[in-house]
């Protein structure tokens, strides 16, 4: 079976992003729940802007910035009682909101992320 992402990344080289896997939530000293993340690592990925013309169709907030990312890394998106993983790309922090999991089938994932800083 052909790994489509691997084939595409030969033509469009992946870029490094600083990736942090969600670890846990904890209440801080002033009673606010905070997310904790594992130590950041550098992974290779293809990061693509989501066209503004697609925001309405996808139900996205026009006041936010979204990207779609393709990688061979296993990632976690936002779920009940959990945060998504996050990454830094060109100095901007993004939270992974939704994932299309092709990892077990074809060795890669795509996910949509929103800028959070």
Coordinates of N, CA and C in Angstrom, one line a residue:
X1 N 0.8 -1.2 0.0 CA 0.0 0.0 0.0 C 0.9 1.2 0.0
X2 N 0.5 2.2 -0.8 CA 1.3 3.5 -0.9 C 1.0 4.4 0.3
X3 N 2.0 4.9 0.9 CA 1.9 6.0 1.9 C 1.8 7.3 1.2
X4 N 0.6 7.8 1.0 CA 0.4 9.1 0.3 C 1.2 10.2 0.8
X5 N 1.2 10.4 2.2 CA 1.9 11.5 2.8 C 3.4 11.4 2.5
X6 N 3.9 10.2 2.7 CA 5.4 10.1 2.4 C 5.7 10.5 1.0
X7 N 4.9 10.1 0.0 CA 5.1 10.4 -1.4 C 5.0 12.0 -1.6
X8 N 4.0 12.6 -1.0 CA 3.8 14.0 -1.1 C 5.0 14.8 -0.5
X9 N 5.5 14.3 0.7 CA 6.5 15.0 1.4 C 7.9 15.0 0.6
X10 N 8.0 14.1 -0.3 CA 9.2 14.1 -1.2 C 9.2 15.3 -2.1
X11 N 8.0 15.8 -2.5 CA 7.9 16.9 -3.4 C 7.7 18.3 -2.6
X12 N 7.1 18.2 -1.5 CA 6.9 19.4 -0.6 C 7.6 19.1 0.7
X13 N 8.8 19.5 0.9 CA 9.5 19.1 2.2 C 8.8 19.5 3.4
X14 N 8.7 18.6 4.4 CA 8.1 19.0 5.7 C 8.9 20.0 6.4
X15 N 8.3 20.7 7.4 CA 9.0 21.7 8.2 C 9.0 21.3 9.6
X16 N 10.0 21.7 10.4 CA 10.0 21.4 11.8 C 9.0 22.2 12.6
X17 N 8.3 21.5 13.5 CA 7.4 22.2 14.4 C 7.7 21.7 15.8
X18 N 7.5 22.5 16.8 CA 7.8 22.1 18.2 C 6.5 21.6 18.8
X19 N 6.5 20.3 19.1 CA 5.3 19.5 19.4 C 5.3 19.2 20.9
X20 N 4.2 19.4 21.6 CA 4.0 19.0 23.0 C 2.8 18.2 23.2
X21 N 2.9 17.0 23.7 CA 1.8 16.1 24.0 C 1.1 16.4 25.3
X22 N -0.2 16.5 25.3 CA -1.0 16.8 26.5 C -0.7 15.7 27.5
X23 N -0.5 16.1 28.8 CA -0.2 15.1 29.8 C -1.3 15.0 30.8
X24 N -1.8 16.2 31.4 CA -2.8 16.1 32.4 C -3.4 17.5 32.7
X25 N -4.4 17.6 33.5 CA -4.9 18.8 34.0 C -4.8 18.9 35.5
X26 N -4.5 20.1 36.0 CA -4.3 20.2 37.5 C -4.9 21.6 37.9
X27 N -5.3 21.7 39.1 CA -5.8 23.0 39.6 C -4.6 23.7 40.2
X28 N -4.4 25.0 39.7 CA -3.2 25.8 40.2 C -3.5 26.4 41.6
X29 N -2.6 27.2 42.0 CA -2.7 27.8 43.4 C -3.9 28.7 43.6
X30 N -4.4 29.3 42.5 CA -5.6 30.2 42.6 C -6.9 29.5 42.2
X31 N -6.8 28.2 42.0 CA -8.1 27.4 41.7 C -8.5 27.3 40.3
X32 N -7.6 27.7 39.4 CA -7.9 27.6 37.9 C -7.3 26.3 37.4
X33 N -8.0 25.6 36.6 CA -7.6 24.4 35.9 C -6.6 24.7 34.8
X34 N -5.4 24.1 34.8 CA -4.4 24.3 33.8 C -4.0 23.0 33.2
X35 N -3.7 23.1 31.9 CA -3.2 21.9 31.2 C -1.7 21.8 31.3
X36 N -1.2 20.6 31.5 CA 0.2 20.3 31.6 C 0.6 19.4 30.3
X37 N 1.7 19.7 29.8 CA 2.2 19.1 28.6 C 3.6 18.5 28.8
X38 N 3.9 17.4 28.0 CA 5.2 16.8 28.1 C 6.2 17.7 27.5
X39 N 7.5 17.4 27.8 CA 8.6 18.2 27.2 C 8.5 18.2 25.7
X40 N 8.6 19.4 25.1 CA 8.4 19.6 23.7 C 9.5 18.8 22.9
X41 N 9.1 18.3 21.7 CA 10.1 17.7 20.8 C 9.9 18.3 19.5
X42 N 10.9 18.2 18.6 CA 10.7 18.7 17.2 C 10.3 17.5 16.3
X43 N 9.2 17.8 15.6 CA 8.8 16.8 14.6 C 8.7 17.5 13.2
X44 N 8.6 16.7 12.2 CA 8.5 17.2 10.8 C 7.0 17.1 10.4
X45 N 6.5 18.1 9.8 CA 5.1 18.2 9.3 C 5.0 19.1 8.2
X46 N 3.9 19.0 7.5 CA 3.5 19.9 6.4 C 2.3 20.7 7.0
X47 N 2.5 22.0 7.1 CA 1.5 22.9 7.7 C 0.9 23.8 6.6
X48 N -0.4 23.7 6.5 CA -1.1 24.4 5.5 C -2.2 25.4 6.1
X49 N -2.3 26.6 5.6 CA -3.3 27.5 6.0 C -4.7 27.0 5.6
X50 N -5.7 27.2 6.5 CA -7.1 26.9 6.1 C -7.6 28.1 5.4
X51 N -8.0 28.0 4.1 CA -8.5 29.2 3.4 C -9.7 29.8 4.1
X52 N -9.6 31.1 4.2 CA -10.7 31.9 4.8 C -12.1 31.6 4.2
X53 N -12.0 31.3 2.9 CA -13.3 30.9 2.2 C -13.9 29.6 2.7
X54 N -13.2 28.8 3.4 CA -13.7 27.6 4.0 C -14.2 27.7 5.4
X55 N -13.9 28.8 6.1 CA -14.2 29.0 7.5 C -15.7 28.8 7.8
X56 N -16.6 29.4 7.0 CA -18.0 29.3 7.2 C -18.5 27.9 6.9
X57 N -18.0 27.3 5.9 CA -18.4 25.9 5.5 C -18.0 25.0 6.7
X58 N -16.9 25.2 7.3 CA -16.4 24.3 8.4 C -16.9 24.7 9.7
X59 N -17.6 25.8 9.8 CA -18.1 26.3 11.1 C -17.0 26.9 12.0
X60 N -16.0 27.5 11.4 CA -14.9 28.1 12.1 C -15.1 29.5 12.5
X61 N -14.5 30.0 13.6 CA -14.6 31.3 14.1 C -13.7 32.2 13.2
X62 N -14.3 33.2 12.6 CA -13.6 34.1 11.6 C -12.6 35.0 12.4
X63 N -12.6 35.1 13.7 CA -11.7 35.9 14.5 C -10.4 35.1 14.8
X64 N -10.4 33.8 14.4 CA -9.2 32.9 14.8 C -8.5 32.5 13.6
X65 N -7.3 32.0 13.8 CA -6.4 31.5 12.7 C -6.3 30.0 12.8
X66 N -6.6 29.3 11.7 CA -6.6 27.8 11.7 C -5.6 27.3 10.6
X67 N -5.0 26.1 10.9 CA -4.1 25.5 10.0 C -4.5 24.0 9.9
X68 N -4.2 23.4 8.8 CA -4.3 21.9 8.7 C -2.8 21.4 8.6
X69 N -2.6 20.3 9.4 CA -1.2 19.8 9.5 C -1.2 18.3 9.1
X70 N -0.2 17.9 8.4 CA 0.0 16.5 8.0 C 1.3 16.0 8.6
X71 N 1.2 14.9 9.3 CA 2.5 14.4 9.9 C 2.3 12.9 10.2
X72 N 3.5 12.2 10.4 CA 3.5 10.8 10.8 C 3.4 10.6 12.3
X73 N 3.4 11.7 13.0 CA 3.3 11.7 14.5 C 1.9 11.3 14.9
X74 N 1.8 10.5 16.0 CA 0.5 10.2 16.6 C 0.1 11.4 17.5
X75 N -1.0 12.0 17.3 CA -1.4 13.2 18.0 C -2.8 12.9 18.7
X76 N -3.1 13.8 19.6 CA -4.4 13.7 20.3 C -5.1 15.1 20.1
X77 N -6.4 15.0 19.8 CA -7.2 16.2 19.6 C -8.0 16.4 20.9
X78 N -8.7 17.5 20.9 CA -9.5 17.9 22.0 C -10.6 16.8 22.2
X79 N -10.8 16.5 23.4 CA -11.9 15.5 23.7 C -12.5 15.8 25.1
X80 N -13.4 15.0 25.5 CA -14.1 15.1 26.8 C -13.1 15.0 27.9
X81 N -13.0 16.0 28.8 CA -12.1 16.0 29.9 C -10.6 15.9 29.5
X82 N -10.3 16.3 28.3 CA -8.9 16.3 27.9 C -8.6 17.5 26.9
X83 N -7.4 18.0 26.9 CA -7.1 19.0 25.9 C -6.4 18.3 24.8
X84 N -6.3 19.0 23.7 CA -5.5 18.4 22.6 C -4.0 18.7 22.8
X85 N -3.2 18.1 22.0 CA -1.8 18.4 22.0 C -1.6 19.8 21.4
X86 N -0.4 20.3 21.5 CA -0.2 21.6 21.0 C 1.2 21.7 20.3
X87 N 1.4 22.7 19.5 CA 2.6 22.8 18.8 C 2.9 24.3 18.5
X88 N 4.2 24.6 18.3 CA 4.6 26.0 18.0 C 5.1 25.9 16.5
X89 N 4.6 26.9 15.8 CA 5.0 27.0 14.4 C 5.3 28.5 14.1
X90 N 6.5 28.8 13.7 CA 6.9 30.2 13.4 C 6.5 31.1 14.6
X91 N 6.8 30.6 15.8 CA 6.6 31.4 17.0 C 5.1 31.5 17.5
X92 N 4.2 30.9 16.8 CA 2.8 30.9 17.2 C 2.4 29.5 17.7
X93 N 1.6 29.6 18.8 CA 1.2 28.3 19.5 C -0.2 27.9 19.0
X94 N -0.3 26.7 18.7 CA -1.6 26.1 18.1 C -2.0 24.9 19.0
X95 N -3.4 24.8 19.1 CA -4.0 23.7 19.8 C -4.7 22.8 18.8
X96 N -4.4 21.5 18.9 CA -5.0 20.5 18.0 C -6.5 20.3 18.4
X97 N -7.3 20.6 17.4 CA -8.8 20.5 17.7 C -9.4 19.3 17.2
X98 N -9.1 18.9 16.0 CA -9.7 17.7 15.4 C -8.7 17.0 14.5
X99 N -8.8 15.6 14.6 CA -7.8 14.8 13.9 C -8.5 13.8 12.9
X100 N -7.9 13.6 11.8 CA -8.3 12.6 10.9 C -7.3 11.5 11.0
X101 N -7.6 10.4 11.6 CA -6.6 9.4 11.9 C -6.4 8.4 10.8
X102 N -5.3 8.5 10.1 CA -4.9 7.5 9.0 C -3.7 6.7 9.5
X103 N -3.3 6.9 10.8 CA -2.0 6.4 11.3 C -2.0 4.8 11.1
X104 N -3.0 4.2 11.6 CA -3.0 2.7 11.6 C -3.2 2.2 10.2
X105 N -3.8 2.9 9.3 CA -4.1 2.5 8.0 C -3.0 2.8 7.0
X106 N -2.5 4.0 7.1 CA -1.5 4.5 6.1 C -0.3 5.2 6.7
X107 N -0.2 5.2 8.0 CA 1.0 5.8 8.6 C 1.1 7.3 8.8
X108 N 0.0 8.0 8.7 CA 0.0 9.4 8.9 C -1.3 9.9 9.5
X109 N -1.3 11.2 10.0 CA -2.5 11.8 10.5 C -2.6 13.2 9.8
X110 N -3.8 13.7 9.8 CA -4.0 15.1 9.5 C -4.8 15.7 10.6
X111 N -4.6 16.9 10.9 CA -5.4 17.5 12.0 C -5.5 19.0 11.7
X112 N -6.6 19.6 12.3 CA -6.8 21.0 12.2 C -6.5 21.6 13.6
X113 N -5.8 22.7 13.6 CA -5.4 23.3 14.8 C -5.7 24.8 14.8
X114 N -5.9 25.4 16.0 CA -6.3 26.8 16.1 C -5.2 27.5 16.9
X115 N -4.9 28.7 16.4 CA -3.9 29.5 17.1 C -4.4 30.0 18.4
X116 N -3.6 29.8 19.5 CA -4.1 30.1 20.9 C -3.3 31.2 21.6
X117 N -2.3 31.8 20.9 CA -1.6 32.8 21.6 C -1.7 34.2 20.9

